[in-house]
Short mmCIF file of C-alpha atoms in Angstrom, two decimals:
data_model
loop_
_atom_site.label_atom_id
_atom_site.label_comp_id
_atom_site.label_asym_id
_atom_site.label_seq_id
_atom_site.Cartn_x
_atom_site.Cartn_y
_atom_site.Cartn_z
CA MET V 1 115.17 138.34 95.20
CA ARG V 2 115.00 136.45 98.48
CA LYS V 3 117.70 133.76 98.55
CA ALA V 4 116.98 130.20 99.70
CA VAL V 5 119.34 127.25 100.09
CA VAL V 6 117.81 123.74 100.07
CA ILE V 7 120.06 120.95 101.39
CA GLY V 8 119.06 117.51 100.12
CA ALA V 9 117.42 118.89 97.01
CA ALA V 10 117.78 115.75 94.90
CA GLY V 11 115.65 113.54 97.17
CA GLN V 12 111.95 112.82 97.25
CA ILE V 13 111.15 115.77 99.54
CA GLY V 14 113.80 118.16 98.24
CA ARG V 15 112.58 118.14 94.64
CA PRO V 16 109.07 119.49 95.33
CA VAL V 17 110.44 121.85 98.01
CA VAL V 18 112.75 123.49 95.46
CA ASP V 19 109.87 123.70 92.99
CA ALA V 20 107.47 125.25 95.52
CA LEU V 21 109.97 127.91 96.62
CA ALA V 22 110.99 128.79 93.07
CA ARG V 23 107.35 129.20 92.07
CA ASP V 24 106.89 131.48 95.09
CA GLY V 25 109.60 133.84 93.87
CA TRP V 26 112.64 132.62 95.80
CA ALA V 27 116.09 132.51 94.20
CA VAL V 28 116.85 128.88 95.08
CA THR V 29 120.18 127.09 95.31
CA ALA V 30 119.45 123.35 95.17
CA VAL V 31 122.17 121.51 97.06
CA SER V 32 122.88 117.77 96.93
CA ARG V 33 125.79 115.38 97.00
CA GLY V 34 125.65 114.94 93.24
CA GLY V 35 124.55 118.46 92.35
CA GLY V 36 121.80 117.18 90.06
CA ARG V 37 118.85 119.04 88.56
CA ASP V 38 115.21 117.99 88.36
CA ALA V 39 113.69 118.39 84.90
CA GLY V 40 110.65 120.15 86.38
CA TRP V 41 112.54 122.95 88.12
CA ASP V 42 112.50 126.52 86.89
CA GLU V 43 115.58 127.30 84.80
CA GLY V 44 116.55 129.96 87.35
CA VAL V 45 117.23 127.34 90.03
CA ARG V 46 120.96 127.12 90.75
CA THR V 47 122.50 123.77 91.69
CA ALA V 48 125.52 123.00 93.86
CA ARG V 49 127.37 119.95 95.16
CA LEU V 50 127.91 119.49 98.89
CA ASP V 51 129.34 116.87 101.20
CA ARG V 52 127.10 117.40 104.21
CA ALA V 53 129.86 116.30 106.59
CA ASP V 54 132.09 119.19 105.46
CA ASP V 55 131.34 122.13 107.78
CA ASP V 56 133.58 124.51 105.85
CA ALA V 57 131.92 123.65 102.54
CA LEU V 58 128.48 124.35 103.99
CA ALA V 59 129.65 127.67 105.41
CA ALA V 60 131.15 128.61 102.04
CA LEU V 61 127.92 127.70 100.28
CA VAL V 62 125.86 129.94 102.56
CA GLY V 63 128.46 132.65 101.94
CA ASP V 64 127.42 136.12 103.02
CA GLY V 65 124.00 134.84 103.92
CA CYS V 66 120.54 133.81 102.78
CA GLU V 67 117.04 134.59 103.90
CA LEU V 68 116.09 130.91 104.15
CA LEU V 69 117.84 127.58 104.65
CA VAL V 70 115.81 124.37 104.25
CA ASP V 71 117.45 121.21 105.56
CA VAL V 72 115.70 118.12 104.26
CA VAL V 73 118.38 115.63 105.34
CA ALA V 74 119.39 116.89 108.82
CA TYR V 75 119.63 113.84 111.03
CA ASP V 76 121.20 114.50 114.42
CA ALA V 77 122.58 117.03 116.90
CA GLY V 78 125.73 117.50 114.85
CA HIS V 79 123.73 118.64 111.84
CA ALA V 80 121.73 120.97 114.05
CA ARG V 81 124.93 122.54 115.38
CA GLN V 82 126.07 123.10 111.80
CA LEU V 83 122.99 125.22 111.24
CA THR V 84 123.13 127.15 114.50
CA SER V 85 126.80 127.98 113.84
CA LEU V 86 125.57 129.87 110.77
CA ALA V 87 122.65 131.56 112.53
CA ASP V 88 124.09 135.05 112.04
CA ARG V 89 124.01 134.51 108.25
CA ILE V 90 120.58 132.82 107.91
CA GLY V 91 117.28 134.66 108.20
CA SER V 92 115.27 131.57 109.13
CA ALA V 93 115.39 127.81 108.67
CA VAL V 94 113.01 124.93 108.06
CA VAL V 95 114.19 121.49 109.17
CA ILE V 96 112.54 118.16 108.32
CA SER V 97 112.14 115.81 111.28
CA SER V 98 109.88 112.80 111.82
CA VAL V 99 106.80 111.72 113.76
CA SER V 100 108.95 108.82 114.98
CA VAL V 101 110.16 111.10 117.81
CA TYR V 102 106.84 110.67 119.66
CA GLU V 103 106.36 108.26 122.54
CA ASP V 104 103.10 107.41 124.27
CA GLY V 105 104.01 108.48 127.80
CA ALA V 106 104.71 104.90 128.87
CA GLY V 107 108.06 104.65 127.10
CA ARG V 108 106.64 103.08 123.94
CA GLY V 109 107.27 104.49 120.50
CA PHE V 110 108.46 103.58 117.02
CA ASP V 111 111.59 101.96 118.47
CA THR V 112 109.61 99.52 120.64
CA GLN V 113 107.02 98.37 118.08
CA GLY V 114 108.60 94.95 117.64
CA GLU V 115 108.71 94.18 121.35
CA PRO V 116 105.98 92.31 123.28
CA ASP V 117 103.36 94.91 124.26
CA GLY V 118 105.68 97.48 122.72
CA PHE V 119 103.34 99.12 120.24
CA PRO V 120 102.66 102.73 121.31
CA VAL V 121 99.18 103.73 122.46
CA TYR V 122 98.98 107.24 121.08
CA PRO V 123 96.11 109.68 121.50
CA VAL V 124 94.07 110.16 118.31
CA PRO V 125 95.22 112.48 116.92
CA VAL V 126 98.72 113.11 118.30
CA PRO V 127 99.40 116.82 118.96
CA GLU V 128 102.84 118.40 118.84
CA THR V 129 102.78 118.60 122.66
CA GLN V 130 102.90 114.79 122.95
CA PRO V 131 106.04 113.56 124.82
CA THR V 132 109.02 112.58 122.68
CA VAL V 133 111.84 110.09 123.12
CA ALA V 134 115.01 111.23 124.85
CA PRO V 135 117.62 112.68 122.48
CA GLY V 136 120.51 110.33 121.76
CA GLU V 137 122.57 108.53 119.14
CA ALA V 138 121.12 105.02 119.43
CA THR V 139 118.30 105.05 116.85
CA TYR V 140 116.76 107.05 114.05
CA SER V 141 114.09 108.33 116.46
CA THR V 142 116.51 109.40 119.20
CA ARG V 143 118.79 111.09 116.68
CA LYS V 144 115.88 113.03 115.21
CA ALA V 145 114.93 114.05 118.76
CA ALA V 146 118.51 115.27 119.25
CA LEU V 147 118.23 117.26 116.05
CA GLU V 148 115.08 118.95 117.35
CA ALA V 149 116.60 119.71 120.75
CA GLU V 150 119.45 121.80 119.35
CA PRO V 151 117.86 124.65 117.29
CA PRO V 152 115.93 126.26 120.21
CA ALA V 153 119.26 126.92 121.91
CA ALA V 154 119.93 129.53 119.23
CA GLY V 155 117.06 131.64 120.56
CA GLU V 156 114.39 133.68 118.80
CA SER V 157 117.06 135.50 116.80
CA PHE V 158 117.24 132.37 114.61
CA PRO V 159 113.66 131.25 113.79
CA VAL V 160 113.51 127.52 113.04
CA THR V 161 110.41 125.63 111.92
CA VAL V 162 110.65 121.88 112.56
CA LEU V 163 108.33 119.76 110.41
CA ARG V 164 107.55 116.25 111.64
CA ALA V 165 106.73 114.12 108.60
CA GLY V 166 104.74 110.88 108.68
CA ALA V 167 104.77 108.01 106.16
CA VAL V 168 106.23 110.02 103.29
CA HIS V 169 104.92 109.25 99.81
CA GLY V 170 105.57 110.65 96.37
CA PRO V 171 107.85 110.13 93.36
CA TYR V 172 111.51 109.28 94.00
CA SER V 173 110.75 107.61 97.32
CA PRO V 174 113.29 104.91 98.32
CA LEU V 175 110.56 103.33 100.49
CA PRO V 176 107.41 103.54 98.35
CA ARG V 177 104.73 101.86 100.46
CA GLU V 178 102.11 102.32 97.73
CA LEU V 179 103.95 99.75 95.62
CA TYR V 180 102.15 97.11 97.74
CA PHE V 181 98.93 97.94 95.86
CA VAL V 182 100.36 99.20 92.57
CA LYS V 183 102.35 96.05 91.80
CA ARG V 184 99.43 93.78 92.68
CA ASN V 185 97.31 95.60 90.13
CA LEU V 186 100.08 95.39 87.53
CA ASP V 187 100.42 91.66 88.23
CA GLY V 188 96.69 91.07 87.78
CA ARG V 189 96.02 90.04 91.37
CA LYS V 190 92.25 90.13 91.89
CA ARG V 191 92.31 89.54 95.65
CA ARG V 192 94.36 91.00 98.47
CA VAL V 193 94.46 90.23 102.19
CA LEU V 194 94.66 92.98 104.79
CA ALA V 195 95.33 92.45 108.50
CA TYR V 196 93.38 94.18 111.28
CA ARG V 197 90.18 94.25 109.15
CA GLY V 198 91.88 96.69 106.76
CA GLU V 199 91.40 99.43 109.35
CA SER V 200 95.08 100.15 110.12
CA ARG V 201 95.91 103.84 109.94
CA PHE V 202 99.49 105.10 109.68
CA HIS V 203 99.30 108.78 108.72
CA PRO V 204 100.84 109.52 105.30
CA SER V 205 102.69 112.68 104.29
CA SER V 206 102.74 113.67 100.63
CA THR V 207 105.96 115.30 99.52
CA ARG V 208 103.72 118.02 98.07
CA THR V 209 102.17 118.52 101.51
CA ILE V 210 105.61 118.93 103.07
CA ALA V 211 106.74 121.30 100.31
CA GLU V 212 103.70 123.51 100.81
CA LEU V 213 104.36 123.67 104.55
CA VAL V 214 107.96 124.66 103.83
CA ARG V 215 106.73 127.42 101.51
CA LEU V 216 104.30 128.78 104.09
CA ALA V 217 106.83 128.60 106.94
CA ALA V 218 109.37 130.44 104.78
CA ALA V 219 106.87 133.24 104.16
CA ARG V 220 106.04 133.50 107.87
CA PRO V 221 109.21 132.64 109.83
CA GLY V 222 108.92 131.50 113.42
CA SER V 223 110.26 129.04 115.98
CA ARG V 224 107.78 126.16 116.11
CA VAL V 225 107.28 122.43 115.72
CA LEU V 226 104.53 121.25 113.36
CA ASN V 227 103.19 117.91 112.27
CA ALA V 228 103.52 117.63 108.49
CA CYS V 229 100.96 115.06 107.36
CA ASP V 230 98.13 114.81 104.85
CA ALA V 231 94.57 116.02 105.39
CA LYS V 232 93.51 112.74 107.00
CA ALA V 233 94.90 109.32 107.75
CA PRO V 234 93.18 106.84 105.40
CA THR V 235 92.89 103.19 106.39
CA ALA V 236 94.90 100.53 104.56
CA ALA V 237 91.70 99.50 102.79
CA GLU V 238 91.02 103.10 101.72
CA ILE V 239 94.55 103.44 100.36
CA GLY V 240 94.07 100.26 98.33
CA ALA V 241 90.77 101.56 96.95
CA ALA V 242 92.39 104.90 96.06
CA VAL V 243 95.18 103.15 94.15
CA ASP V 244 92.60 100.98 92.35
CA ALA V 245 90.71 104.11 91.32
CA VAL V 246 93.84 105.73 89.87
CA MET V 247 94.75 102.55 87.97
CA GLY V 248 91.22 101.88 86.79
CA GLY V 249 91.00 98.47 88.47
CA GLU V 250 88.95 96.75 91.11
CA THR V 251 90.33 94.33 93.66
CA ARG V 252 88.45 92.21 96.19
CA THR V 253 89.71 92.82 99.70
CA VAL V 254 89.70 89.96 102.20
CA CYS V 255 90.38 90.93 105.80
CA LEU V 256 91.90 89.22 108.80
CA ASP V 257 90.38 90.20 112.12
CA GLY V 258 93.80 90.35 113.77
CA PRO V 259 97.48 90.53 112.87
CA PRO V 260 99.08 89.15 109.70
CA GLU V 261 99.48 85.40 109.38
CA GLY V 262 103.11 85.24 108.40
CA SER V 263 103.42 87.41 105.31
CA VAL V 264 99.72 87.11 104.52
CA GLY V 265 97.89 90.33 105.30
CA ARG V 266 101.03 92.29 106.13
CA THR V 267 101.31 95.70 104.48
CA PRO V 268 103.51 98.73 105.12
CA TRP V 269 100.54 100.23 107.01
CA SER V 270 99.67 97.17 109.11
CA VAL V 271 99.53 98.52 112.66
CA PRO V 272 97.28 97.24 115.46
CA LEU V 273 96.43 100.74 116.76
CA PRO V 274 95.94 104.04 114.93
CA VAL V 275 98.94 106.29 114.34
CA VAL V 276 97.29 109.60 113.45
CA PHE V 277 98.66 113.14 113.86
CA ASP V 278 96.94 116.43 114.59
CA MET V 279 97.25 118.96 111.77
CA SER V 280 95.32 121.80 113.43
CA ALA V 281 98.46 123.74 114.39
CA ALA V 282 99.68 123.74 110.78
CA ARG V 283 96.27 124.96 109.62
CA ARG V 284 96.19 127.66 112.29
CA GLU V 285 99.68 129.16 112.24
CA PRO V 286 101.20 129.10 108.76
CA GLY V 287 97.73 128.73 107.25
CA TYR V 288 98.05 125.32 105.61
CA ARG V 289 95.09 123.96 103.64
CA PRO V 290 95.72 120.22 103.36
CA VAL V 291 95.35 118.28 100.12
CA PRO V 292 93.44 114.97 100.27
CA TYR V 293 95.60 111.85 99.98
CA ALA V 294 93.92 110.71 96.76
CA ASP V 295 94.66 114.03 95.02
CA SER V 296 98.42 113.55 95.34
CA LEU V 297 98.36 109.85 94.40
CA PRO V 298 98.31 109.80 90.55
CA GLU V 299 101.89 111.01 90.06
CA THR V 300 103.11 108.47 92.62
CA VAL V 301 101.29 105.60 90.92
CA GLU V 302 102.61 106.63 87.49
CA TRP V 303 106.18 106.83 88.80
CA LEU V 304 105.95 103.47 90.57
CA ALA V 305 104.45 101.69 87.56
CA ALA V 306 107.25 103.01 85.36
CA GLY V 307 109.85 102.00 87.94
CA VAL V 308 108.92 98.31 88.04
CA ARG V 309 107.92 97.84 84.44
CA GLY V 310 110.20 95.12 83.07
CA ARG V 311 112.29 95.03 86.28
CA ASP V 312 112.47 93.01 89.48
CA TRP V 313 110.90 95.20 92.19
CA ARG V 314 113.75 94.36 94.55
CA GLU V 315 116.24 95.77 92.07
CA ALA V 316 114.13 98.88 91.53
CA PHE V 317 113.57 99.55 95.24
CA PRO V 318 116.29 97.81 97.28
CA LEU V 319 115.52 99.62 100.56
CA LEU V 320 111.86 98.62 100.37
CA ALA V 321 112.96 95.03 99.71
CA ARG V 322 115.19 95.04 102.78
CA VAL V 323 112.50 96.43 105.06
CA TYR V 324 109.65 94.31 103.60
CA PRO V 325 111.30 91.27 101.97
CA ASP V 326 108.04 89.28 101.71
CA LEU V 327 105.85 92.09 100.41
CA PHE V 328 104.76 90.07 97.37
CA ASP V 329 104.64 86.50 98.65
CA TYR V 330 101.89 85.46 96.27
CA ALA V 331 102.47 81.75 96.87
CA ALA V 332 101.69 82.17 100.56
CA GLU V 333 98.59 84.22 99.76
CA ASP V 334 97.32 81.63 97.29
CA ALA V 335 97.90 78.83 99.80
CA TRP V 336 96.02 80.82 102.43
CA HIS V 337 93.06 81.35 100.09
CA ALA V 338 93.03 77.67 99.16
CA ALA V 339 92.98 76.66 102.82
#
């Protein structure tokens, strides 16, 4: 059997990647810091523990070689060099990057969003040929750009597919944006407020979408960079309606014409300009057939509802609470409605 090693297998992307490869006939070694196993994996999936910072341990894990290495958690140039140092023992690799590497040609990108006039003005949609930020160590975006810059140095003898993911969604997410709508339904909120007329678009990426792209890239190795997003970029209002449909509820949406007023109207998708990515290259080269956002939503909603049932949402999802501390400021919303 073809051998595949998946680094970061216990995370939100790694779990469906392992599943997709195993179903496609790969002999998969699922690698994570804890060495855990997902209940849905085929019993033939092997698990292993790994400290990603230990170069020798990674080399020992790859051993005599494998046909495929998938790196879900690679983050910077150092991680890229780990992989290229093993190029003679790896048939091909798939590395997960991020759409945050893009800039708009005027120096604006994800890192400048909070600055005055700093929100990027991207083309709609953004192709893979769009300029990217300079590689570096300063931010998440620059470190991902550094990660991408390293693999091509290995040459065509080491085919590497780089997948740029968008707003990742799916079970086991540490930053589950859909909770904004799920929890409101669970709490019986009959009205919600959305900034920018509910028309904000920040392209989502289902973990199932990413896993399918990994599977296709593994079957057809090559050196390429591909956007890894869903079939289309729904608006914030459309995402809310899709969640309502899954949960069997109906919520009245009230829109602000412009930006949020304090916490009122602010969502994890609230952007003043569209952030949408071109998926034509993924359709053309590895042959991806995208799945609509709504089709991948039910398992996410079920997982989120179970995660907050009987618990404080900030305890259940601490990273989300740090990034969006006022996500459920109902008092402010009620005061806004009353005014």
